[in-house]
Each structure stands twice: as structure tokens, then as C-alpha cells.
Short mmCIF file of C-alpha atoms in Angstrom, two decimals:
data_model
loop_
_atom_site.label_atom_id
_atom_site.label_comp_id
_atom_site.label_asym_id
_atom_site.label_seq_id
_atom_site.Cartn_x
_atom_site.Cartn_y
_atom_site.Cartn_z
CA MET A 1 116.23 4.31 173.77
CA PHE A 2 114.78 1.84 172.63
CA ILE A 3 113.09 1.03 169.52
CA LYS A 4 110.06 -1.67 169.18
CA LYS A 5 107.79 -2.91 166.49
CA ASP A 6 104.56 -1.24 167.18
CA ASP A 7 101.12 -2.48 167.18
CA LEU A 8 100.22 1.37 166.73
CA THR A 9 97.59 0.91 169.19
CA GLY A 10 99.17 2.80 172.22
CA PRO A 11 97.30 6.01 173.09
CA GLU A 12 101.49 7.70 172.85
CA VAL A 13 101.54 5.99 169.25
CA ALA A 14 98.13 7.16 168.01
CA GLU A 15 98.57 11.08 169.65
CA LEU A 16 101.56 11.29 168.41
CA ILE A 17 100.63 10.35 165.09
CA ARG A 18 97.57 13.11 165.13
CA GLU A 19 101.29 15.96 165.96
CA HIS A 20 101.87 14.49 163.30
CA LEU A 21 99.62 14.85 160.09
CA HIS A 22 97.91 18.43 162.40
CA GLY A 23 102.30 19.24 161.60
CA MET A 24 100.79 18.82 157.65
CA THR A 25 98.57 20.53 157.66
CA LEU A 26 100.51 24.11 159.24
CA ASN A 27 102.78 23.69 156.39
CA SER A 28 100.42 21.30 153.24
CA PRO A 29 98.12 22.11 151.35
CA PRO A 30 96.19 19.86 151.92
CA GLU A 31 96.44 18.06 147.72
CA SER A 32 100.00 17.84 149.37
CA ILE A 33 100.00 15.29 152.85
CA HIS A 34 100.73 12.68 151.98
CA ALA A 35 101.09 11.68 156.49
CA LEU A 36 99.42 8.13 156.66
CA GLY A 37 96.77 8.27 159.83
CA LEU A 38 96.45 5.17 161.63
CA ASP A 39 94.89 3.08 159.86
CA GLN A 40 97.24 3.49 157.06
CA LEU A 41 99.92 2.45 158.62
CA ARG A 42 98.45 -1.59 159.99
CA LYS A 43 98.38 -1.95 156.30
CA PRO A 44 100.30 -5.95 155.70
CA GLU A 45 102.93 -4.10 153.68
CA ILE A 46 104.39 -1.65 156.47
CA THR A 47 106.09 -2.05 159.75
CA PHE A 48 105.79 0.84 162.00
CA TRP A 49 107.77 1.90 164.99
CA SER A 50 107.94 3.48 167.37
CA ALA A 51 111.12 4.92 170.42
CA TRP A 52 111.45 4.75 174.12
CA ASP A 53 112.63 6.34 176.62
CA GLY A 54 111.48 4.31 179.53
CA MET A 55 107.27 5.11 179.48
CA GLU A 56 108.14 8.30 176.89
CA LEU A 57 107.35 8.13 173.57
CA LEU A 58 110.48 10.23 171.81
CA GLY A 59 109.50 9.47 167.83
CA CYS A 60 108.62 6.92 165.13
CA GLY A 61 109.36 6.20 162.04
CA ALA A 62 108.01 2.78 159.16
CA LEU A 63 108.66 1.04 156.24
CA LYS A 64 106.82 0.37 153.16
CA GLU A 65 107.74 -1.85 150.80
CA LEU A 66 107.10 -1.09 147.61
CA ASP A 67 108.01 -4.16 146.15
CA ASP A 68 110.73 -6.66 147.11
CA GLN A 69 113.69 -4.77 146.62
CA HIS A 70 112.35 -1.22 146.87
CA GLY A 71 111.21 0.38 150.51
CA GLU A 72 110.06 4.12 150.92
CA VAL A 73 110.72 5.43 154.50
CA LYS A 74 107.58 6.65 156.35
CA SER A 75 106.59 8.76 158.86
CA MET A 76 109.24 10.18 160.81
CA ARG A 77 108.48 11.90 163.44
CA THR A 78 109.95 13.00 166.44
CA SER A 79 107.96 14.48 169.40
CA SER A 80 108.11 18.07 170.15
CA LYS A 81 109.35 17.33 173.45
CA HIS A 82 113.06 16.25 171.93
CA LEU A 83 113.37 17.41 168.33
CA ARG A 84 117.62 17.84 167.89
CA LYS A 85 118.29 15.20 170.83
CA GLY A 86 119.29 12.14 167.55
CA VAL A 87 115.63 10.32 167.94
CA ALA A 88 115.35 11.08 163.98
CA ARG A 89 118.55 9.34 162.97
CA ARG A 90 118.01 6.51 165.75
CA MET A 91 115.34 5.84 163.84
CA LEU A 92 116.57 6.33 160.72
CA GLU A 93 119.24 4.46 160.95
CA HIS A 94 116.69 1.51 162.49
CA ILE A 95 114.54 1.63 158.89
CA LEU A 96 118.09 1.55 156.60
CA ASP A 97 118.86 -1.33 158.90
CA GLU A 98 115.81 -2.85 158.38
CA ALA A 99 115.88 -2.33 154.76
CA ARG A 100 118.95 -3.84 154.04
CA ARG A 101 118.17 -7.11 156.35
CA ARG A 102 115.16 -7.15 153.77
CA GLY A 103 117.46 -6.98 150.77
CA TYR A 104 116.09 -4.47 149.77
CA ARG A 105 118.22 -2.31 146.64
CA ARG A 106 116.63 1.42 146.97
CA LEU A 107 114.79 3.29 149.44
CA SER A 108 113.59 5.94 148.30
CA LEU A 109 111.28 9.06 150.79
CA GLU A 110 108.37 12.34 149.91
CA THR A 111 108.92 14.97 152.00
CA GLY A 112 108.13 18.20 151.73
CA SER A 113 109.24 21.65 149.51
CA MET A 114 109.00 23.97 151.80
CA ALA A 115 111.58 26.25 154.76
CA ALA A 116 110.00 23.30 157.76
CA PHE A 117 110.76 20.74 156.29
CA GLU A 118 114.82 21.54 156.54
CA PRO A 119 115.92 19.57 158.53
CA ALA A 120 114.82 16.55 157.48
CA ARG A 121 116.08 17.27 154.25
CA ARG A 122 119.04 17.72 156.02
CA LEU A 123 118.69 14.91 157.71
CA TYR A 124 118.30 12.45 154.47
CA ALA A 125 121.27 14.18 152.77
CA SER A 126 123.27 13.19 155.66
CA PHE A 127 122.68 9.78 154.99
CA GLY A 128 123.57 9.90 151.70
CA PHE A 129 119.92 10.17 149.98
CA GLN A 130 120.06 11.60 147.23
CA TYR A 131 116.97 14.01 145.40
CA CYS A 132 115.57 12.25 142.04
CA GLU A 133 112.11 12.14 140.68
CA PRO A 134 108.46 11.17 142.30
CA PHE A 135 108.44 7.34 142.39
CA ALA A 136 105.45 4.84 143.01
CA ASP A 137 102.46 6.50 143.05
CA TYR A 138 103.66 10.46 143.51
CA ILE A 139 103.65 12.77 141.17
CA GLU A 140 106.02 15.66 140.31
CA GLU A 141 104.28 18.93 142.23
CA PRO A 142 106.01 22.23 143.87
CA ASN A 143 105.04 21.03 147.50
CA SER A 144 107.30 17.83 147.31
CA VAL A 145 110.43 16.81 146.98
CA PHE A 146 111.68 13.51 146.52
CA MET A 147 114.91 11.13 147.43
CA THR A 148 116.47 8.21 147.26
CA LEU A 149 119.35 5.60 148.12
CA GLU A 150 121.13 3.35 146.33
CA LEU A 151 121.73 0.97 149.02
#
């Protein structure tokens, strides 16, 4: 698996982001969807990576800088063809390495509270993320959970 910083211009990445957003609509009410589209992912405070096996896109992930000591995990998605092959684990390791390299003291995330998001919550917990209060501009709501990791 090769992880690269991605400019979000390739058709494979655009399709995976569409899949990601569609998946959110199947499991979350519109007001609880915090996933980002291509234009939002291109903002300067966000670094986006894609994971590849040769020419095949395996998954993606992003890191949003909230301030010089706090980052947010965004857009973690594994292609439906590559679930349970370690793609998300490897991407999260990559994001954690980058957050540490940047000198962040904390990394946080928002994910769904519904059963469909249980694998994601287990993955984050396996890395030491703990449940926390909403951070940044998030608010408490029943369809979201918030997790953080002190680095």
C-alpha cells in the first residue's frame, strides 16, 4: 500500500468521496452529516491523502488543522472493495504520524453514533482515542460522537 498526498483531481478519488457522502446519507440525517465534499477538502487547512495498490484506490483520509496544537481527522474512507484489509488502520497511522510531526498535542474526530459507525469507533478506540465533548464548531447532538487522543 502506497499513501500519497493527493490534490483531489483524479476521477477515482472523486468517486470515493461521492461514495463516502452517499454512505453518510444512508446512515445519518442531513443535519448530522459532517463529511466534506471535494471543494471543502481543498481548503488550505486540510491535507488529504489517498492510499493505492498500484493503480487501484484503496481509501483516503485527511487531517484538518484546527490550530497549531490541535488537528482533526477527516474523510476516513475505505473503498467498499477493500474493507477489512487494514486500509483504515494504515491511513490512521499515517495521519497520526503527520500530526506528531507537526507538533500537535491533540487529535480529535467526529463520527456517527449509529450502529453503522461501530467499526470506525472500534478502530479509533484501538489507537487510544477516548470519547470527549464536542470540539471546534461541533455541538452536542444524538447522531454524533466525539473522540480525542492526547499526543
